[in-house]
Amino acid sequence: RKARFPSGLVLARWWLSLLLARTDMLWRAAIVRRSTFVRRLTSLSPHLWSKIGQIDLQKTTSVDLCGKGLRATEMDAIALELSENTQLQRLDLTANGFGGDGAPAVSQIVRSCPTLEVLALGNNNLRAGVVTLAEALATHERLRVLHIQANVVGPSSVKTLATAIASAPGLEDLDLSSNAFGPVGGVAIAEALASSASASSLERLDLTACAVGMRGAVAIAQALSGEGVAHRLRSIEMTTNFIGPDGLSAFATMLMGNTTLEELSLSDNAIGELGDRDTGTCGQALAAALEMNQSLRVLDLTFNNLSAAATQALVAASARRAVPLELKF
């Protein structure tokens, strides 16, 4: 007698039941994982879930928590979650105001997330809390972008931060704007720029409204023109720093030997407030530098009350350049 095999219909029913069972098992597993995630977050902080929304902090590559009103204790909970994330690349904590008490949590995040590339910490009132961050930042190999604007960072704190920046091997974009750390901080930043590590990687620096003054501006300009250091800096913002004519002259000297800088903003720096004689002299020096320098593409000198002689000299020098230059007065 011939062996009897199941018909095609029976086999189809068997495969369908197997597929449905497998699908049901996967669905139940997903529900369990989701419910576990919800319980984990809600147990860490009663209000955290409602603030951050449905974000699995242990899985995502980009976390945007800008303006969520996070407190320092909630930052501890977030740091605990992110410490399990092995693929985090971007973290935005701008405008939360968790203060210096939240700095240890941010430091923990930096240490536990070696894949982190972009960190935004602006407007958080960190103050001396940046000192806590410094060591973690110095040893992080993949961090490319660091924004710490408007955090009331003082002179002593920025000195520690600058030392860490000097050791950061891959930092490309640094925003320290709106931290009035003054000339002492400006000199500290200059020393960091003169180091081989930061010089070889940093491409953008924003020091808008940091009150570095003439002393800080001269130190920074000298650091960017120092011999033996191969700089990659392409853009520097020095708006509203009260650098005066002497500061402008220092940047003019720097431009004569610099071959990488493409954008320079010296807007609102009281360059023309000492009279036509001083402004005209430094304007002539800057004009000579512009003819020699062929890398600069944008120069912002707005709100400086420049003398007519200085303006004319700069326009004439710009016209004689082989590379076009956008001059802003």
PDB file of N, CA and C in Angstrom, residues 193-200 223-232:
ATOM      1  N   LEU A 193      44.277  76.900  22.775  1.00  0.00           N
ATOM      2  CA  LEU A 193      44.417  76.941  21.319  1.00  0.00           C
ATOM      3  C   LEU A 193      45.855  76.697  20.880  1.00  0.00           C
ATOM      4  N   ALA A 194      46.788  77.060  21.738  1.00  0.00           N
ATOM      5  CA  ALA A 194      48.200  76.895  21.390  1.00  0.00           C
ATOM      6  C   ALA A 194      48.681  75.458  21.551  1.00  0.00           C
ATOM      7  N   SER A 195      47.860  74.613  22.183  1.00  0.00           N
ATOM      8  CA  SER A 195      48.261  73.216  22.363  1.00  0.00           C
ATOM      9  C   SER A 195      48.067  72.448  21.067  1.00  0.00           C
ATOM     10  N   SER A 196      48.875  71.444  20.866  1.00  0.00           N
ATOM     11  CA  SER A 196      48.845  70.695  19.610  1.00  0.00           C
ATOM     12  C   SER A 196      47.556  69.906  19.435  1.00  0.00           C
ATOM     13  N   ALA A 197      46.974  69.401  20.545  1.00  0.00           N
ATOM     14  CA  ALA A 197      45.776  68.559  20.443  1.00  0.00           C
ATOM     15  C   ALA A 197      44.581  69.344  19.929  1.00  0.00           C
ATOM     16  N   SER A 198      44.255  70.473  20.596  1.00  0.00           N
ATOM     17  CA  SER A 198      43.091  71.247  20.174  1.00  0.00           C
ATOM     18  C   SER A 198      43.324  71.926  18.834  1.00  0.00           C
ATOM     19  N   ALA A 199      44.562  72.345  18.576  1.00  0.00           N
ATOM     20  CA  ALA A 199      44.863  73.021  17.313  1.00  0.00           C
ATOM     21  C   ALA A 199      44.658  72.098  16.124  1.00  0.00           C
ATOM     22  N   SER A 200      44.903  70.825  16.321  1.00  0.00           N
ATOM     23  CA  SER A 200      44.814  69.886  15.211  1.00  0.00           C
ATOM     24  C   SER A 200      43.385  69.482  14.885  1.00  0.00           C
ATOM     25  N   ALA A 223      47.984  83.149  19.744  1.00  0.00           N
ATOM     26  CA  ALA A 223      47.919  81.683  19.748  1.00  0.00           C
ATOM     27  C   ALA A 223      47.630  81.137  18.357  1.00  0.00           C
ATOM     28  N   LEU A 224      46.814  81.876  17.600  1.00  0.00           N
ATOM     29  CA  LEU A 224      46.454  81.424  16.258  1.00  0.00           C
ATOM     30  C   LEU A 224      47.542  81.699  15.224  1.00  0.00           C
ATOM     31  N   SER A 225      48.522  82.486  15.600  1.00  0.00           N
ATOM     32  CA  SER A 225      49.617  82.768  14.671  1.00  0.00           C
ATOM     33  C   SER A 225      50.934  82.182  15.156  1.00  0.00           C
ATOM     34  N   GLY A 226      50.868  81.375  16.228  1.00  0.00           N
ATOM     35  CA  GLY A 226      52.084  80.804  16.794  1.00  0.00           C
ATOM     36  C   GLY A 226      52.756  79.819  15.854  1.00  0.00           C
ATOM     37  N   GLU A 227      54.058  79.838  15.844  1.00  0.00           N
ATOM     38  CA  GLU A 227      54.822  78.934  14.990  1.00  0.00           C
ATOM     39  C   GLU A 227      54.861  77.531  15.593  1.00  0.00           C
ATOM     40  N   GLY A 228      54.911  76.548  14.735  1.00  0.00           N
ATOM     41  CA  GLY A 228      55.038  75.168  15.183  1.00  0.00           C
ATOM     42  C   GLY A 228      53.731  74.493  15.530  1.00  0.00           C
ATOM     43  N   VAL A 229      52.599  75.212  15.399  1.00  0.00           N
ATOM     44  CA  VAL A 229      51.293  74.630  15.694  1.00  0.00           C
ATOM     45  C   VAL A 229      50.435  74.695  14.437  1.00  0.00           C
ATOM     46  N   ALA A 230      49.993  73.537  13.959  1.00  0.00           N
ATOM     47  CA  ALA A 230      49.198  73.469  12.731  1.00  0.00           C
ATOM     48  C   ALA A 230      47.717  73.626  13.070  1.00  0.00           C
ATOM     49  N   HIS A 231      47.193  74.840  12.903  1.00  0.00           N
ATOM     50  CA  HIS A 231      45.801  75.112  13.244  1.00  0.00           C
ATOM     51  C   HIS A 231      44.857  74.708  12.116  1.00  0.00           C
ATOM     52  N   ARG A 232      43.624  74.294  12.516  1.00  0.00           N
ATOM     53  CA  ARG A 232      42.574  73.990  11.556  1.00  0.00           C
ATOM     54  C   ARG A 232      41.383  74.923  11.712  1.00  0.00           C
TER      55      ARG A 232
END
